[in-house]
Short mmCIF file of C-alpha atoms and ligand atoms in Angstrom, two decimals:
data_model
loop_
_atom_site.label_atom_id
_atom_site.label_comp_id
_atom_site.label_asym_id
_atom_site.label_seq_id
_atom_site.Cartn_x
_atom_site.Cartn_y
_atom_site.Cartn_z
CA UNK A 1 -78.22 -140.13 -17.11
CA UNK A 2 -76.02 -137.22 -16.14
CA UNK A 3 -73.17 -138.53 -18.22
CA UNK A 4 -75.41 -139.05 -21.20
CA UNK A 5 -76.78 -135.56 -20.80
CA UNK A 6 -73.33 -134.08 -20.81
CA UNK A 7 -72.33 -136.01 -23.88
CA UNK A 8 -75.45 -134.80 -25.59
CA UNK A 9 -74.63 -131.24 -24.74
CA UNK A 10 -71.10 -131.66 -25.96
CA UNK A 11 -72.08 -132.96 -29.34
CA UNK A 12 -74.86 -130.48 -29.73
CA UNK A 13 -72.21 -127.89 -29.19
CA UNK A 14 -70.22 -129.37 -32.01
CA UNK A 15 -72.88 -128.76 -34.55
CA UNK A 16 -76.18 -130.01 -33.25
CA UNK A 17 -79.44 -128.28 -32.78
CA UNK A 18 -78.30 -125.62 -30.37
CA UNK A 19 -75.39 -124.70 -32.59
CA UNK A 20 -77.45 -124.08 -35.67
CA UNK A 21 -77.70 -120.36 -35.29
CA UNK A 22 -74.57 -119.70 -33.29
CA UNK A 23 -71.90 -120.68 -35.77
CA UNK A 24 -73.00 -118.32 -38.49
CA UNK A 25 -73.27 -115.39 -36.10
CA UNK A 26 -70.67 -115.95 -33.45
CA UNK A 27 -67.59 -116.22 -35.66
CA UNK A 28 -68.29 -113.07 -37.62
CA UNK A 29 -68.83 -111.14 -34.42
CA UNK A 30 -65.69 -112.45 -32.82
CA UNK A 31 -63.49 -112.15 -35.87
CA UNK A 32 -64.32 -108.60 -36.80
CA UNK A 33 -62.48 -105.93 -34.78
CA UNK A 34 -65.30 -103.52 -35.42
CA UNK A 35 -67.67 -105.91 -33.70
CA UNK A 36 -65.97 -105.94 -30.34
CA UNK A 37 -66.26 -102.42 -28.96
CA UNK A 38 -67.05 -103.73 -25.50
CA UNK A 39 -63.80 -105.66 -25.35
CA UNK A 40 -61.83 -102.63 -26.49
CA UNK A 41 -63.54 -100.42 -23.94
CA UNK A 42 -63.30 -102.88 -21.10
CA UNK A 43 -59.56 -103.11 -20.81
CA UNK A 44 -56.22 -101.93 -22.11
CA UNK A 45 -55.64 -102.35 -25.79
CA UNK A 46 -53.58 -105.35 -26.71
CA UNK A 47 -50.01 -104.54 -27.60
CA UNK A 48 -50.56 -105.64 -31.15
CA UNK A 49 -54.15 -104.98 -32.08
CA UNK A 50 -55.06 -106.40 -35.45
CA UNK A 51 -55.50 -103.63 -37.98
CA UNK A 52 -57.75 -105.74 -40.15
CA UNK A 53 -59.91 -108.80 -39.71
CA UNK A 54 -57.72 -111.83 -39.10
CA UNK A 55 -56.50 -113.46 -42.23
CA UNK A 56 -56.50 -117.17 -42.90
CA UNK A 57 -52.76 -117.46 -42.50
CA UNK A 58 -51.63 -118.57 -39.04
CA UNK A 59 -49.38 -115.89 -37.63
CA UNK A 60 -47.09 -115.65 -34.64
CA UNK A 61 -47.85 -113.25 -31.85
CA UNK A 62 -51.22 -112.06 -32.99
CA UNK A 63 -54.73 -113.21 -32.61
CA UNK A 64 -55.47 -116.72 -33.80
CA UNK A 65 -57.25 -116.14 -37.09
CA UNK A 66 -60.69 -117.61 -37.49
CA UNK A 67 -62.05 -119.01 -40.66
CA UNK A 68 -65.44 -117.69 -39.67
CA UNK A 69 -67.44 -118.06 -42.69
CA UNK A 70 -70.36 -117.83 -44.80
CA UNK A 71 -70.05 -119.76 -48.03
CA UNK A 72 -70.18 -116.42 -49.84
CA UNK A 73 -66.91 -115.39 -48.14
CA UNK A 74 -65.06 -118.54 -49.14
CA UNK A 75 -62.11 -118.17 -51.51
CA UNK A 76 -63.81 -120.99 -53.39
CA UNK A 77 -67.29 -119.50 -53.49
CA UNK A 78 -67.14 -119.33 -57.27
CA UNK A 79 -66.50 -123.06 -57.50
CA UNK A 80 -68.78 -125.96 -56.81
CA UNK A 81 -66.65 -127.35 -54.03
CA UNK A 82 -67.63 -128.39 -50.52
CA UNK A 83 -65.53 -129.45 -47.53
CA UNK A 84 -66.98 -132.21 -45.38
CA UNK A 85 -65.46 -132.18 -41.89
CA UNK A 86 -65.85 -134.85 -39.24
CA UNK A 87 -65.21 -134.15 -35.57
CA UNK A 88 -63.66 -137.14 -33.82
CA UNK A 89 -64.82 -136.27 -30.34
CA UNK A 90 -63.58 -137.88 -27.21
CA UNK A 91 -63.46 -135.92 -23.99
CA UNK A 92 -60.51 -136.38 -21.67
CA UNK A 93 -62.61 -138.04 -18.96
CA UNK A 94 -64.36 -140.53 -21.23
CA UNK A 95 -61.69 -143.20 -21.02
CA UNK A 96 -63.67 -145.34 -18.56
CA UNK A 97 -66.63 -145.35 -20.94
CA UNK A 98 -64.42 -146.45 -23.81
CA UNK A 99 -63.04 -149.17 -21.54
CA UNK A 100 -66.60 -150.41 -21.00
CA UNK A 101 -67.01 -150.76 -24.75
CA UNK A 102 -68.55 -147.47 -25.87
CA UNK A 103 -67.26 -146.67 -29.33
CA UNK A 104 -66.17 -143.13 -29.98
CA UNK A 105 -64.76 -144.10 -33.39
CA UNK A 106 -66.55 -144.86 -36.66
CA UNK A 107 -64.41 -147.01 -38.94
CA UNK A 108 -67.39 -147.76 -41.18
CA UNK A 109 -67.73 -144.06 -41.94
CA UNK A 110 -64.07 -143.79 -42.88
CA UNK A 111 -64.40 -146.90 -45.06
CA UNK A 112 -67.39 -145.40 -46.84
CA UNK A 113 -65.56 -142.14 -47.50
CA UNK A 114 -62.73 -144.18 -49.03
CA UNK A 115 -65.07 -146.31 -51.11
CA UNK A 116 -66.85 -143.23 -52.42
CA UNK A 117 -63.50 -141.49 -52.97
CA UNK A 118 -64.41 -138.46 -50.91
CA UNK A 119 -61.66 -136.13 -49.71
CA UNK A 120 -62.37 -135.00 -46.16
CA UNK A 121 -60.90 -133.42 -43.04
CA UNK A 122 -61.11 -135.08 -39.63
CA UNK A 123 -60.95 -132.69 -36.67
CA UNK A 124 -59.53 -135.12 -34.16
CA UNK A 125 -59.11 -134.80 -30.42
CA UNK A 126 -55.82 -135.94 -28.98
CA UNK A 127 -57.67 -138.20 -26.60
CA UNK A 128 -59.33 -139.94 -29.57
CA UNK A 129 -55.93 -140.49 -31.20
CA UNK A 130 -54.68 -142.05 -27.97
CA UNK A 131 -57.68 -144.37 -27.81
CA UNK A 132 -57.56 -145.34 -31.49
CA UNK A 133 -53.92 -144.93 -32.59
CA UNK A 134 -54.21 -147.41 -35.46
CA UNK A 135 -57.12 -145.49 -36.94
CA UNK A 136 -55.40 -142.15 -36.38
CA UNK A 137 -52.34 -143.45 -38.22
CA UNK A 138 -54.46 -144.89 -41.02
CA UNK A 139 -56.50 -141.71 -41.49
CA UNK A 140 -53.39 -139.56 -41.21
CA UNK A 141 -51.52 -141.73 -43.69
CA UNK A 142 -54.16 -141.63 -46.40
CA UNK A 143 -53.69 -138.77 -48.89
CA UNK A 144 -57.46 -138.59 -49.21
CA UNK A 145 -57.72 -137.30 -45.65
CA UNK A 146 -56.08 -134.77 -43.39
CA UNK A 147 -56.15 -134.53 -39.62
CA UNK A 148 -56.84 -131.18 -38.03
CA UNK A 149 -56.80 -130.37 -34.34
CA UNK A 150 -59.93 -130.47 -32.17
CA UNK A 151 -57.97 -130.00 -28.90
CA UNK A 152 -56.61 -132.76 -26.70
CA UNK A 153 -59.29 -132.71 -24.04
CA UNK A 154 -62.44 -131.54 -25.81
CA UNK A 155 -62.90 -129.12 -22.95
CA UNK A 156 -64.21 -125.62 -23.61
CA UNK A 157 -61.94 -122.74 -24.61
CA UNK A 158 -64.60 -120.19 -23.63
CA UNK A 159 -67.33 -120.39 -21.04
CA UNK A 160 -70.16 -121.17 -20.95
CA UNK A 161 -70.03 -123.87 -23.59
CA UNK A 162 -72.78 -126.46 -23.36
CA UNK A 163 -71.71 -127.53 -19.88
CA UNK A 164 -68.19 -128.55 -20.89
CA UNK A 165 -65.41 -128.15 -18.32
CA UNK A 166 -63.18 -125.22 -19.25
CA UNK A 167 -59.50 -125.25 -20.16
CA UNK A 168 -57.74 -122.48 -18.17
CA UNK A 169 -56.36 -119.79 -20.45
CA UNK A 170 -52.69 -120.47 -19.69
CA UNK A 171 -53.22 -124.13 -20.60
CA UNK A 172 -54.89 -123.62 -23.97
CA UNK A 173 -51.82 -123.68 -26.16
CA UNK A 174 -50.52 -126.72 -24.28
CA UNK A 175 -53.82 -128.52 -24.82
CA UNK A 176 -53.60 -127.91 -28.57
CA UNK A 177 -49.96 -128.97 -28.63
CA UNK A 178 -50.77 -132.11 -26.67
CA UNK A 179 -53.19 -133.11 -29.42
CA UNK A 180 -50.52 -132.58 -32.08
CA UNK A 181 -48.19 -134.72 -29.95
CA UNK A 182 -50.82 -137.47 -29.79
CA UNK A 183 -51.18 -137.44 -33.60
CA UNK A 184 -47.40 -137.70 -33.95
CA UNK A 185 -47.18 -140.49 -31.39
CA UNK A 186 -49.86 -142.40 -33.32
CA UNK A 187 -47.79 -142.05 -36.49
CA UNK A 188 -50.21 -139.77 -38.35
CA UNK A 189 -48.58 -137.94 -41.23
CA UNK A 190 -51.11 -135.66 -42.89
CA UNK A 191 -51.65 -133.24 -40.03
CA UNK A 192 -52.63 -129.66 -40.85
CA UNK A 193 -52.55 -126.50 -38.67
CA UNK A 194 -56.27 -125.99 -38.45
CA UNK A 195 -58.17 -126.05 -35.20
CA UNK A 196 -61.80 -126.40 -34.27
CA UNK A 197 -62.85 -125.11 -30.86
CA UNK A 198 -64.76 -127.74 -28.86
CA UNK A 199 -68.39 -126.76 -29.12
CA UNK A 200 -67.33 -124.01 -31.51
CA UNK A 201 -67.03 -121.78 -28.42
CA UNK A 202 -64.42 -119.05 -28.31
CA UNK A 203 -63.84 -115.46 -27.35
CA UNK A 204 -61.11 -112.86 -27.77
CA UNK A 205 -59.16 -114.23 -24.82
CA UNK A 206 -59.09 -117.68 -26.38
CA UNK A 207 -57.97 -116.27 -29.72
CA UNK A 208 -55.15 -114.39 -28.00
CA UNK A 209 -54.18 -117.40 -25.87
CA UNK A 210 -53.91 -119.58 -28.95
CA UNK A 211 -51.79 -117.17 -30.99
CA UNK A 212 -48.56 -119.00 -30.17
CA UNK A 213 -50.08 -122.30 -31.32
CA UNK A 214 -49.94 -121.09 -34.93
CA UNK A 215 -53.26 -122.55 -35.93
CA UNK A 216 -56.21 -121.18 -37.85
CA UNK A 217 -59.54 -121.77 -36.13
CA UNK A 218 -62.18 -123.25 -38.38
CA UNK A 219 -65.91 -122.94 -37.87
CA UNK A 220 -68.54 -123.96 -40.41
CA UNK A 221 -71.51 -122.68 -42.34
CA UNK A 222 -73.54 -125.89 -42.64
CA UNK A 223 -74.68 -127.81 -39.55
CA UNK A 224 -75.52 -131.39 -40.41
CA UNK A 225 -77.48 -132.07 -37.24
CA UNK A 226 -75.99 -135.55 -37.09
CA UNK A 227 -75.45 -135.57 -33.33
CA UNK A 228 -77.89 -138.07 -31.86
CA UNK A 229 -79.89 -138.08 -35.08
CA UNK A 230 -81.93 -141.19 -35.75
CA UNK A 231 -83.00 -140.43 -39.30
CA UNK A 232 -80.21 -140.40 -41.87
CA UNK A 233 -82.49 -138.84 -44.47
CA UNK A 234 -83.16 -135.86 -42.20
CA UNK A 235 -79.41 -135.34 -41.80
CA UNK A 236 -78.86 -135.70 -45.52
CA UNK A 237 -81.62 -133.25 -46.35
CA UNK A 238 -80.30 -130.67 -43.90
CA UNK A 239 -76.88 -130.87 -45.53
CA UNK A 240 -78.25 -130.88 -49.06
CA UNK A 241 -80.42 -127.86 -48.28
CA UNK A 242 -77.52 -125.95 -46.75
CA UNK A 243 -74.62 -126.54 -49.11
CA UNK A 244 -73.59 -123.70 -51.39
CA UNK A 245 -70.43 -123.34 -53.47
CA UNK A 246 -67.54 -123.07 -51.00
CA UNK A 247 -69.46 -124.51 -48.03
CA UNK A 248 -67.92 -126.19 -45.01
CA UNK A 249 -70.06 -128.86 -43.32
CA UNK A 250 -69.66 -130.10 -39.76
CA UNK A 251 -70.41 -133.75 -39.03
CA UNK A 252 -69.03 -136.31 -36.56
CA UNK A 253 -66.83 -139.38 -36.58
CA UNK A 254 -68.09 -140.65 -33.24
CA UNK A 255 -70.36 -143.61 -33.78
CA UNK A 256 -71.98 -143.85 -30.37
CA UNK A 257 -73.21 -140.27 -30.52
CA UNK A 258 -73.69 -139.78 -34.24
CA UNK A 259 -74.97 -143.18 -35.33
CA UNK A 260 -76.52 -142.37 -38.73
CA UNK A 261 -73.72 -140.25 -40.20
CA UNK A 262 -72.37 -143.01 -42.41
CA UNK A 263 -75.81 -143.69 -43.85
CA UNK A 264 -76.37 -139.99 -44.47
CA UNK A 265 -73.04 -139.76 -46.29
CA UNK A 266 -74.10 -142.51 -48.67
CA UNK A 267 -76.93 -140.24 -49.82
CA UNK A 268 -75.20 -136.85 -49.53
CA UNK A 269 -72.20 -137.72 -51.67
CA UNK A 270 -73.95 -138.91 -54.85
CA UNK A 271 -76.56 -136.16 -54.67
CA UNK A 272 -73.98 -133.39 -54.35
CA UNK A 273 -71.95 -134.93 -57.16
CA UNK A 274 -75.06 -135.00 -59.31
CA UNK A 275 -75.33 -131.26 -58.68
CA UNK A 276 -71.76 -130.82 -59.89
CA UNK A 277 -69.98 -130.54 -56.54
CA UNK A 278 -66.46 -131.72 -55.83
CA UNK A 279 -65.27 -132.64 -52.32
CA UNK A 280 -62.19 -130.92 -50.97
CA UNK A 281 -60.23 -130.88 -47.76
CA UNK A 282 -60.26 -127.79 -45.58
CA UNK A 283 -56.71 -126.92 -46.61
CA UNK A 284 -57.79 -126.85 -50.25
CA UNK A 285 -60.96 -124.93 -49.49
CA UNK A 286 -58.85 -122.22 -47.86
CA UNK A 287 -56.24 -121.96 -50.58
CA UNK A 288 -57.08 -119.11 -52.89
ZN1 ZN B 1 -66.33 -131.69 -30.85
#
Protein backbone atom coordinates (compact mmCIF):
# COMPACT_ATOMS: atom_id res chain seq x y z
CA UNK A 1 0.00 0.00 0.00
CA UNK A 2 2.75 2.41 0.91
CA UNK A 3 4.49 1.85 -2.37
CA UNK A 4 1.31 2.35 -4.31
CA UNK A 5 0.62 5.51 -2.38
CA UNK A 6 4.01 6.90 -3.23
CA UNK A 7 3.62 6.08 -6.89
CA UNK A 8 0.28 7.80 -6.85
CA UNK A 9 1.80 10.88 -5.33
CA UNK A 10 4.60 10.87 -7.85
CA UNK A 11 2.33 10.76 -10.84
CA UNK A 12 -0.06 13.25 -9.39
CA UNK A 13 2.92 15.50 -9.12
CA UNK A 14 3.59 15.02 -12.78
CA UNK A 15 0.31 16.45 -13.83
CA UNK A 16 -2.46 14.86 -11.84
CA UNK A 17 -5.10 16.36 -9.69
CA UNK A 18 -2.85 18.07 -7.19
CA UNK A 19 -0.82 19.65 -9.95
CA UNK A 20 -3.73 21.27 -11.69
CA UNK A 21 -3.35 24.65 -10.13
CA UNK A 22 0.34 24.59 -9.34
CA UNK A 23 1.83 24.48 -12.81
CA UNK A 24 0.16 27.60 -14.07
CA UNK A 25 1.12 29.59 -10.98
CA UNK A 26 4.39 28.17 -9.80
CA UNK A 27 6.44 28.62 -12.97
CA UNK A 28 5.51 32.24 -13.47
CA UNK A 29 6.37 33.02 -9.87
CA UNK A 30 9.68 31.23 -10.04
CA UNK A 31 10.69 32.50 -13.44
CA UNK A 32 10.05 36.17 -12.87
CA UNK A 33 12.81 38.01 -10.97
CA UNK A 34 10.28 40.52 -9.74
CA UNK A 35 8.37 37.71 -8.08
CA UNK A 36 11.13 36.56 -5.78
CA UNK A 37 11.79 39.43 -3.39
CA UNK A 38 12.10 37.05 -0.46
CA UNK A 39 14.92 35.16 -2.13
CA UNK A 40 16.74 38.39 -2.94
CA UNK A 41 16.33 39.64 0.60
CA UNK A 42 17.23 36.39 2.26
CA UNK A 43 20.77 36.05 1.05
CA UNK A 44 23.56 37.57 -0.98
CA UNK A 45 22.76 38.38 -4.54
CA UNK A 46 23.97 35.84 -7.03
CA UNK A 47 27.07 36.88 -8.90
CA UNK A 48 25.17 37.01 -12.14
CA UNK A 49 21.61 37.97 -11.42
CA UNK A 50 19.40 37.75 -14.46
CA UNK A 51 18.46 41.19 -15.68
CA UNK A 52 15.34 39.94 -17.38
CA UNK A 53 13.11 36.92 -17.12
CA UNK A 54 14.96 33.84 -18.32
CA UNK A 55 14.79 33.32 -22.02
CA UNK A 56 14.08 30.04 -23.73
CA UNK A 57 17.65 29.61 -24.86
CA UNK A 58 19.77 27.41 -22.59
CA UNK A 59 22.69 29.47 -21.38
CA UNK A 60 25.89 28.69 -19.53
CA UNK A 61 26.47 30.04 -16.08
CA UNK A 62 23.10 31.57 -15.45
CA UNK A 63 19.83 30.37 -14.17
CA UNK A 64 18.27 27.46 -16.00
CA UNK A 65 15.54 29.10 -18.05
CA UNK A 66 12.03 27.87 -17.56
CA UNK A 67 9.48 27.60 -20.26
CA UNK A 68 6.84 28.54 -17.73
CA UNK A 69 3.89 29.20 -19.74
CA UNK A 70 0.46 30.13 -20.44
CA UNK A 71 -0.63 29.37 -23.97
CA UNK A 72 -0.95 33.13 -24.49
CA UNK A 73 2.81 33.51 -23.91
CA UNK A 74 3.77 30.86 -26.43
CA UNK A 75 5.73 31.98 -29.49
CA UNK A 76 3.14 29.94 -31.37
CA UNK A 77 0.06 31.40 -29.70
CA UNK A 78 -1.11 32.81 -33.03
CA UNK A 79 -1.07 29.36 -34.60
CA UNK A 80 -3.32 26.41 -34.02
CA UNK A 81 -0.54 24.17 -32.80
CA UNK A 82 -0.36 22.03 -29.68
CA UNK A 83 2.50 20.03 -28.16
CA UNK A 84 1.56 16.73 -26.57
CA UNK A 85 4.18 15.59 -24.07
CA UNK A 86 4.41 12.20 -22.41
CA UNK A 87 6.38 11.65 -19.22
CA UNK A 88 8.04 8.24 -19.17
CA UNK A 89 8.29 7.92 -15.42
CA UNK A 90 10.33 5.36 -13.63
CA UNK A 91 11.83 6.15 -10.26
CA UNK A 92 15.32 4.93 -9.46
CA UNK A 93 14.10 2.48 -6.81
CA UNK A 94 11.36 0.89 -8.90
CA UNK A 95 13.57 -1.72 -10.53
CA UNK A 96 12.32 -4.54 -8.28
CA UNK A 97 8.74 -3.74 -9.27
CA UNK A 98 9.65 -3.85 -12.94
CA UNK A 99 11.37 -7.17 -12.28
CA UNK A 100 8.09 -8.49 -10.87
CA UNK A 101 6.36 -7.59 -14.11
CA UNK A 102 4.97 -4.10 -13.52
CA UNK A 103 5.05 -2.21 -16.79
CA UNK A 104 6.29 1.34 -16.69
CA UNK A 105 6.28 1.54 -20.50
CA UNK A 106 3.37 1.91 -22.93
CA UNK A 107 4.29 0.61 -26.38
CA UNK A 108 0.64 0.66 -27.46
CA UNK A 109 0.54 4.41 -26.87
CA UNK A 110 3.64 4.95 -28.99
CA UNK A 111 2.18 2.74 -31.72
CA UNK A 112 -1.03 4.76 -31.71
CA UNK A 113 0.86 8.05 -31.98
CA UNK A 114 2.68 6.61 -34.99
CA UNK A 115 -0.49 5.30 -36.59
CA UNK A 116 -2.20 8.65 -36.15
CA UNK A 117 0.94 10.45 -37.35
CA UNK A 118 1.20 12.64 -34.27
CA UNK A 119 4.47 14.42 -33.54
CA UNK A 120 5.20 14.32 -29.82
CA UNK A 121 7.86 14.78 -27.16
CA UNK A 122 8.64 12.09 -24.59
CA UNK A 123 10.13 13.36 -21.33
CA UNK A 124 12.02 10.23 -20.39
CA UNK A 125 13.75 9.30 -17.17
CA UNK A 126 17.17 7.73 -17.48
CA UNK A 127 15.99 4.82 -15.39
CA UNK A 128 13.19 4.17 -17.91
CA UNK A 129 15.70 4.17 -20.77
CA UNK A 130 17.79 1.62 -18.88
CA UNK A 131 14.77 -0.61 -18.33
CA UNK A 132 13.47 -0.31 -21.89
CA UNK A 133 16.51 0.42 -24.08
CA UNK A 134 14.92 -0.97 -27.25
CA UNK A 135 11.95 1.34 -26.89
CA UNK A 136 14.17 4.30 -26.01
CA UNK A 137 16.20 3.66 -29.16
CA UNK A 138 13.07 3.24 -31.26
CA UNK A 139 11.42 6.41 -29.95
CA UNK A 140 14.68 8.33 -30.21
CA UNK A 141 15.27 7.09 -33.74
CA UNK A 142 11.88 8.09 -35.10
CA UNK A 143 11.81 11.61 -36.59
CA UNK A 144 8.23 11.91 -35.42
CA UNK A 145 9.40 11.96 -31.81
CA UNK A 146 12.04 13.59 -29.66
CA UNK A 147 13.32 12.57 -26.26
CA UNK A 148 13.67 15.22 -23.60
CA UNK A 149 15.10 14.76 -20.12
CA UNK A 150 12.94 13.96 -17.08
CA UNK A 151 15.96 13.32 -14.80
CA UNK A 152 17.64 9.98 -14.23
CA UNK A 153 16.09 9.17 -10.88
CA UNK A 154 12.70 10.87 -10.90
CA UNK A 155 13.59 12.22 -7.48
CA UNK A 156 12.58 15.75 -6.52
CA UNK A 157 14.71 18.78 -7.36
CA UNK A 158 12.91 20.88 -4.74
CA UNK A 159 11.26 19.86 -1.51
CA UNK A 160 8.56 19.12 -0.61
CA UNK A 161 7.41 17.43 -3.80
CA UNK A 162 4.61 14.93 -3.35
CA UNK A 163 6.69 12.76 -1.03
CA UNK A 164 9.47 12.11 -3.54
CA UNK A 165 12.99 11.62 -2.19
CA UNK A 166 15.11 14.68 -2.95
CA UNK A 167 18.21 14.93 -5.14
CA UNK A 168 20.89 16.88 -3.20
CA UNK A 169 21.73 20.17 -4.90
CA UNK A 170 25.31 19.24 -5.80
CA UNK A 171 24.03 16.09 -7.52
CA UNK A 172 21.36 17.69 -9.69
CA UNK A 173 23.44 18.35 -12.77
CA UNK A 174 24.91 14.85 -12.53
CA UNK A 175 21.43 13.35 -12.32
CA UNK A 176 20.39 15.16 -15.51
CA UNK A 177 23.62 14.16 -17.24
CA UNK A 178 23.15 10.54 -16.18
CA UNK A 179 19.81 10.53 -17.99
CA UNK A 180 21.44 11.89 -21.15
CA UNK A 181 24.06 9.16 -20.81
CA UNK A 182 21.32 6.52 -20.52
CA UNK A 183 19.66 7.81 -23.71
CA UNK A 184 23.01 7.66 -25.51
CA UNK A 185 23.76 4.17 -24.20
CA UNK A 186 20.35 3.02 -25.47
CA UNK A 187 21.20 4.39 -28.91
CA UNK A 188 18.61 7.17 -28.95
CA UNK A 189 19.35 9.83 -31.53
CA UNK A 190 16.71 12.55 -31.35
CA UNK A 191 17.52 13.90 -27.90
CA UNK A 192 16.78 17.55 -27.17
CA UNK A 193 18.03 19.82 -24.33
CA UNK A 194 14.71 20.25 -22.60
CA UNK A 195 14.08 19.13 -19.05
CA UNK A 196 10.99 18.52 -16.99
CA UNK A 197 11.37 18.62 -13.22
CA UNK A 198 9.96 15.49 -11.55
CA UNK A 199 6.63 16.52 -10.13
CA UNK A 200 7.13 19.90 -11.79
CA UNK A 201 8.78 20.98 -8.52
CA UNK A 202 11.59 23.50 -8.56
CA UNK A 203 12.92 26.58 -6.84
CA UNK A 204 15.64 29.15 -7.43
CA UNK A 205 18.31 26.88 -5.99
CA UNK A 206 17.39 24.12 -8.44
CA UNK A 207 17.43 26.55 -11.35
CA UNK A 208 20.90 27.75 -10.33
CA UNK A 209 22.16 24.20 -9.74
CA UNK A 210 21.05 23.14 -13.20
CA UNK A 211 22.62 26.09 -15.04
CA UNK A 212 25.66 24.07 -16.08
CA UNK A 213 23.42 21.34 -17.53
CA UNK A 214 22.45 23.67 -20.38
CA UNK A 215 18.83 22.64 -20.46
CA UNK A 216 15.60 24.59 -20.62
CA UNK A 217 13.03 23.48 -18.06
CA UNK A 218 9.60 22.85 -19.50
CA UNK A 219 6.36 23.00 -17.57
CA UNK A 220 2.90 22.88 -19.12
CA UNK A 221 -0.37 24.75 -19.32
CA UNK A 222 -2.77 21.84 -19.81
CA UNK A 223 -2.99 19.01 -17.26
CA UNK A 224 -4.53 15.92 -18.78
CA UNK A 225 -5.33 14.24 -15.48
CA UNK A 226 -4.34 10.90 -16.96
CA UNK A 227 -2.52 9.64 -13.87
CA UNK A 228 -4.60 6.81 -12.43
CA UNK A 229 -7.58 7.87 -14.52
CA UNK A 230 -10.10 5.17 -15.28
CA UNK A 231 -12.24 7.06 -17.77
CA UNK A 232 -10.55 7.92 -21.06
CA UNK A 233 -13.37 10.26 -22.01
CA UNK A 234 -12.82 12.33 -18.87
CA UNK A 235 -9.13 12.67 -19.75
CA UNK A 236 -9.96 13.56 -23.33
CA UNK A 237 -12.50 16.16 -22.28
CA UNK A 238 -10.10 17.78 -19.84
CA UNK A 239 -7.51 18.11 -22.61
CA UNK A 240 -10.02 19.27 -25.20
CA UNK A 241 -11.37 21.88 -22.78
CA UNK A 242 -7.90 23.15 -21.94
CA UNK A 243 -6.12 23.36 -25.27
CA UNK A 244 -5.60 26.78 -26.80
CA UNK A 245 -3.34 27.79 -29.69
CA UNK A 246 0.24 27.21 -28.52
CA UNK A 247 -0.68 24.88 -25.64
CA UNK A 248 1.58 22.30 -24.07
CA UNK A 249 -0.16 19.24 -22.60
CA UNK A 250 1.31 16.88 -20.00
CA UNK A 251 0.40 13.20 -20.19
CA UNK A 252 2.21 9.96 -19.32
CA UNK A 253 3.85 7.06 -21.09
CA UNK A 254 3.68 4.77 -18.08
CA UNK A 255 1.01 2.16 -18.61
CA UNK A 256 0.67 0.82 -15.08
CA UNK A 257 -0.07 4.26 -13.67
CA UNK A 258 -1.75 5.95 -16.61
CA UNK A 259 -3.76 3.10 -18.12
CA UNK A 260 -6.28 5.00 -20.27
CA UNK A 261 -3.92 7.47 -21.96
CA UNK A 262 -3.80 5.58 -25.25
CA UNK A 263 -7.58 5.44 -25.43
CA UNK A 264 -7.84 9.14 -24.65
CA UNK A 265 -5.36 9.94 -27.41
CA UNK A 266 -7.53 8.13 -29.94
CA UNK A 267 -10.26 10.67 -29.20
CA UNK A 268 -8.12 13.77 -28.56
CA UNK A 269 -6.20 13.63 -31.82
CA UNK A 270 -9.08 13.57 -34.32
CA UNK A 271 -11.09 16.12 -32.35
CA UNK A 272 -8.23 18.61 -32.19
CA UNK A 273 -7.53 18.08 -35.88
CA UNK A 274 -11.18 18.74 -36.62
CA UNK A 275 -10.73 22.07 -34.84
CA UNK A 276 -7.78 22.85 -37.09
CA UNK A 277 -4.92 22.01 -34.73
CA UNK A 278 -1.56 20.64 -35.78
CA UNK A 279 0.65 18.60 -33.42
CA UNK A 280 4.21 19.76 -32.87
CA UNK A 281 7.15 18.72 -30.77
CA UNK A 282 8.29 20.93 -27.91
CA UNK A 283 11.33 22.06 -29.87
CA UNK A 284 9.06 23.34 -32.63
CA UNK A 285 6.64 24.92 -30.20
CA UNK A 286 9.51 26.92 -28.74
CA UNK A 287 11.02 28.05 -32.02
CA UNK A 288 9.79 31.51 -32.86
ZN1 LIG B 1 7.31 12.42 -13.91
